[in-house]
Short mmCIF file of N, CA and C in Angstrom, two decimals:
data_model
loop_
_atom_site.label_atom_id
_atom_site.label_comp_id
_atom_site.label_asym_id
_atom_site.label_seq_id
_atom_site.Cartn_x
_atom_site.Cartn_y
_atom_site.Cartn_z
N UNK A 1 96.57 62.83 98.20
CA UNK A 1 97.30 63.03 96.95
C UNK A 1 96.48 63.83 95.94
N UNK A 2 95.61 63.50 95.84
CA UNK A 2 94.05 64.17 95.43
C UNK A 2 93.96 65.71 95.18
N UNK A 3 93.98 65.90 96.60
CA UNK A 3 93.73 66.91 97.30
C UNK A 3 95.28 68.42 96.72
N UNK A 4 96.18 67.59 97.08
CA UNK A 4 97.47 68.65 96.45
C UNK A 4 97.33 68.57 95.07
N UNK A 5 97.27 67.70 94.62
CA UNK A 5 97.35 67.97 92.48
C UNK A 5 96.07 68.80 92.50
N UNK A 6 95.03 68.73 92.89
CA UNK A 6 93.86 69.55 92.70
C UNK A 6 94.08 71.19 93.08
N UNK A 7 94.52 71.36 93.89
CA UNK A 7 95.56 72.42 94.77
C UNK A 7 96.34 72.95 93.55
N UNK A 8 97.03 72.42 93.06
CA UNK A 8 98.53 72.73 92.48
C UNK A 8 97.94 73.35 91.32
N UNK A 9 96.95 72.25 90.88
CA UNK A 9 96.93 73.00 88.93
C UNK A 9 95.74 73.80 89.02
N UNK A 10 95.05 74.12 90.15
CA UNK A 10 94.12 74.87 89.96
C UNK A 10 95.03 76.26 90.35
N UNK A 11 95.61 76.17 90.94
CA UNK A 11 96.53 77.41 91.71
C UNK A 11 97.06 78.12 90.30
N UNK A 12 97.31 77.53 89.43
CA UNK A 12 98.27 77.63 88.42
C UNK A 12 97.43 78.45 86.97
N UNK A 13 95.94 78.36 87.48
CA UNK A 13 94.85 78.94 86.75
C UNK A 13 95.04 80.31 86.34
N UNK A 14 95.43 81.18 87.08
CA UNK A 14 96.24 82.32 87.03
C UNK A 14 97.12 82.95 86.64
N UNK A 15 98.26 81.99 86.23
CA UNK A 15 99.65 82.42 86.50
C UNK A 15 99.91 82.70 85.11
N UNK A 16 99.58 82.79 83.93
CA UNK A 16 99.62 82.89 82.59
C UNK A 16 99.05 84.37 82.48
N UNK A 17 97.82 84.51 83.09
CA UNK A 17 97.47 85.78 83.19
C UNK A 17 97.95 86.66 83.79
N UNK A 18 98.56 86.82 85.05
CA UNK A 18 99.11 87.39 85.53
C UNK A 18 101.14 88.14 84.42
N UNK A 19 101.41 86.55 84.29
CA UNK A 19 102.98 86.90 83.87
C UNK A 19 102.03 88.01 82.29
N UNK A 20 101.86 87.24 81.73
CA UNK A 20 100.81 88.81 80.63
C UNK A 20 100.48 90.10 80.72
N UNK A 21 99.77 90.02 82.41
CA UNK A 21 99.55 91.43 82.45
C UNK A 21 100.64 92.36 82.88
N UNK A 22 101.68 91.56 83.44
CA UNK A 22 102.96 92.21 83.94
C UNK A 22 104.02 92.55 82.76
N UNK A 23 103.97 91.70 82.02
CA UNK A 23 104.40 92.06 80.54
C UNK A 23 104.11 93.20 79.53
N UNK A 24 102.65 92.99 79.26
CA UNK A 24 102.21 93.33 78.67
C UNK A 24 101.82 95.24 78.69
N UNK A 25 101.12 95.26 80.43
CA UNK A 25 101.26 96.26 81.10
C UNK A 25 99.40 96.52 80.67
N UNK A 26 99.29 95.41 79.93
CA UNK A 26 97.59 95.64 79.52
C UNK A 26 96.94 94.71 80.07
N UNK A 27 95.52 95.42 80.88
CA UNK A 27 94.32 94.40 81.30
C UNK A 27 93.35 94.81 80.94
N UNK A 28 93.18 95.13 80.23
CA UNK A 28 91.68 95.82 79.43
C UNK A 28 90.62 94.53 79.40
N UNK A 29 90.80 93.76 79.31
CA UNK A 29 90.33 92.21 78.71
C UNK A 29 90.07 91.43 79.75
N UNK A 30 90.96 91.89 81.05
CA UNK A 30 90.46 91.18 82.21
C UNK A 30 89.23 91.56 82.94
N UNK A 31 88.36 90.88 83.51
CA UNK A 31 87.36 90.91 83.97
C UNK A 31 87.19 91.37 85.41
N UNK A 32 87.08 92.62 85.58
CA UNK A 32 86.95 93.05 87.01
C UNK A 32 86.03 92.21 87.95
N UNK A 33 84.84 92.17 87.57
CA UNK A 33 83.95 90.85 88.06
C UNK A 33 84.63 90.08 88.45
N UNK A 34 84.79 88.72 87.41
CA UNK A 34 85.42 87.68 87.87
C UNK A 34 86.62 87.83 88.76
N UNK A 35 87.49 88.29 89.14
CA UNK A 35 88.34 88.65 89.91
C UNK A 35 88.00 88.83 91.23
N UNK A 36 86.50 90.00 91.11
CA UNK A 36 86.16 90.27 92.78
C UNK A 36 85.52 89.12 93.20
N UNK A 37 84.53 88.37 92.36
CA UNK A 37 83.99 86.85 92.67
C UNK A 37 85.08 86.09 92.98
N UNK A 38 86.05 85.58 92.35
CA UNK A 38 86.99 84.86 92.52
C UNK A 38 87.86 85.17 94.36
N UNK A 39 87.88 86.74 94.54
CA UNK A 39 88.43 87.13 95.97
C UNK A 39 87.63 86.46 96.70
N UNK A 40 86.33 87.02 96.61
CA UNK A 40 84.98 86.26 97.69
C UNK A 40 84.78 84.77 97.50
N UNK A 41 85.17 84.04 96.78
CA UNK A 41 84.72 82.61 96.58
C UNK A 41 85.97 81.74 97.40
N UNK A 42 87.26 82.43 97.15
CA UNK A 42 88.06 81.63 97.26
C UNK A 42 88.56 82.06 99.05
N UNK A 43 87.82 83.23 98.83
CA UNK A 43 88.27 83.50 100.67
C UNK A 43 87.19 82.72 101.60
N UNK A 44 85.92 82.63 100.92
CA UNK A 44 85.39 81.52 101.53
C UNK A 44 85.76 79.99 101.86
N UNK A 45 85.94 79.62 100.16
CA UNK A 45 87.12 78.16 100.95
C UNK A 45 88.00 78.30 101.73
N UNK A 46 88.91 79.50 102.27
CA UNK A 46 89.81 79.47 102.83
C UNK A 46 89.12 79.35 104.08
N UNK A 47 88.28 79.90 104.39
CA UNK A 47 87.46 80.00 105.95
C UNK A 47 86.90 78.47 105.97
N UNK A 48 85.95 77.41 104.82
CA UNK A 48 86.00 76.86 104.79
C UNK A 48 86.89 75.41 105.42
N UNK A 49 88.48 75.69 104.62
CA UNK A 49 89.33 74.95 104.89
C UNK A 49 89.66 75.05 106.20
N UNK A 50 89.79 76.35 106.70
CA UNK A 50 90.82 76.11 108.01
C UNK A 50 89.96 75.62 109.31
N UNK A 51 88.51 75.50 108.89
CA UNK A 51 87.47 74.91 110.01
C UNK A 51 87.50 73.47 109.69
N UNK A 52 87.96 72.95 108.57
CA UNK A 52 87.69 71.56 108.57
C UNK A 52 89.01 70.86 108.62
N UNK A 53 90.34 71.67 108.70
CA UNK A 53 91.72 71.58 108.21
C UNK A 53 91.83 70.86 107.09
N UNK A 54 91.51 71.23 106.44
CA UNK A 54 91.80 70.68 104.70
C UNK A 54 93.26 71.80 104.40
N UNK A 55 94.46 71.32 104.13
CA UNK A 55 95.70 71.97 104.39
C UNK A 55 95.46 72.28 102.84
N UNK A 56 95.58 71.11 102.02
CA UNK A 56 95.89 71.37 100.43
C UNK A 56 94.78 72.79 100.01
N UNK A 57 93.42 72.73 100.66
CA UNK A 57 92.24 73.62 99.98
C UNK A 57 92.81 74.36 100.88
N UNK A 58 93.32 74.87 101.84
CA UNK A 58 93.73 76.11 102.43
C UNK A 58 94.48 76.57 101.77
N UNK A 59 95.45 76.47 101.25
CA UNK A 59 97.10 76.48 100.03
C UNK A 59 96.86 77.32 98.60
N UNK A 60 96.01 75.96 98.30
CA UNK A 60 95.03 76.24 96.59
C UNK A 60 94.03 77.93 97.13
N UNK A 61 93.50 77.86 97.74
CA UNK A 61 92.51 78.72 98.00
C UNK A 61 93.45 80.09 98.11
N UNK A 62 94.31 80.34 99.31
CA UNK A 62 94.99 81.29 99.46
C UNK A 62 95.72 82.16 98.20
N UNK A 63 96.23 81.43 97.71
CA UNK A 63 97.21 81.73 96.51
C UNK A 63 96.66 81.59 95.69
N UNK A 64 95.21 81.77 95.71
CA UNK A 64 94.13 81.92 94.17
C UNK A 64 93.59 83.10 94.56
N UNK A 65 93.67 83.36 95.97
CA UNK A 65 93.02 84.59 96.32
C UNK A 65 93.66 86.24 96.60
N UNK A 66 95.38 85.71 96.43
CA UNK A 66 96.32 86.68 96.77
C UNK A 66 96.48 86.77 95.21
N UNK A 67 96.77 85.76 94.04
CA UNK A 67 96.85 85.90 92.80
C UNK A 67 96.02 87.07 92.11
N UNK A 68 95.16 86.83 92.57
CA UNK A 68 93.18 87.40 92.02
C UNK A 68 93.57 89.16 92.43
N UNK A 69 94.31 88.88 93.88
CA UNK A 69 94.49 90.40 94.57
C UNK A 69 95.57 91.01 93.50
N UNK A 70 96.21 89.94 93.04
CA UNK A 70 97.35 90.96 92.39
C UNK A 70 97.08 91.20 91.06
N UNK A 71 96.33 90.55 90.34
CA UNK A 71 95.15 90.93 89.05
C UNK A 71 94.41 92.34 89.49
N UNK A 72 93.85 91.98 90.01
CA UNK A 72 93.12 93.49 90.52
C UNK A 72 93.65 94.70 90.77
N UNK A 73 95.06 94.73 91.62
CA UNK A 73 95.76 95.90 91.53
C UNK A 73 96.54 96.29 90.37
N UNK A 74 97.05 94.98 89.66
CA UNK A 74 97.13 95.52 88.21
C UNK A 74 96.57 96.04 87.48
N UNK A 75 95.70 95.68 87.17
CA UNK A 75 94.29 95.91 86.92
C UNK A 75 94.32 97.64 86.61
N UNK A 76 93.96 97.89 88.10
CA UNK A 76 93.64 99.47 88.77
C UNK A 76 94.57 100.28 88.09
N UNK A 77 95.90 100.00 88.10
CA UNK A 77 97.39 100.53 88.08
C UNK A 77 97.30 100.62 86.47
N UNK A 78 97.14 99.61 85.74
CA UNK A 78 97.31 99.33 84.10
C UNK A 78 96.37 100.08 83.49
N UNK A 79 95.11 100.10 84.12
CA UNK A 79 93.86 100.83 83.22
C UNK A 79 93.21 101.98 83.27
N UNK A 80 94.91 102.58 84.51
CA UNK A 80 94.48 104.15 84.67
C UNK A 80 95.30 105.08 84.13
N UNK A 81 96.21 104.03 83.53
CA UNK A 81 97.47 104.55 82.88
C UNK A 81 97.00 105.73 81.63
#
């Protein structure tokens, strides 16, 4: 039970930023860094998870790491405008 709420609202870490930058059409403010750390950290738990089958940290991890991907191409797209 733990394991999914930890999953869920961490997943959700993102999603404010994202609906913003899609709005907004501005990421000036977002952190290219943290983003590429965030790809590499969270693709590690994912490798992590699927060796130990931790389903919820496979879930949370993925969709923090496809999120992060879609920050980043915004990102690219918004700040070359």
């Amino acid at each position: 039970m733990f394991g999914w709420s930890a999953s869920f609202l961490c997943t959700l870490i993102l999603v404010p930023q994202i609906i913003k930058a899609l709005k907004t059409r501005h990421t000036n403010d977002v952190s290219m860094s943290m983003l590429v750390l965030s790809v590499g950290g969270n693709l590690c738990w994912v490798a992590h998870a699927s060796m130990t089958e931790n389903i919820p940290l496979l879930v949370g991890a993925s969709l923090i790491t496809l999120m992060s991907i879609v920050l980043i191409v915004s990102k690219y797209v918004y700040d070359t405008e």
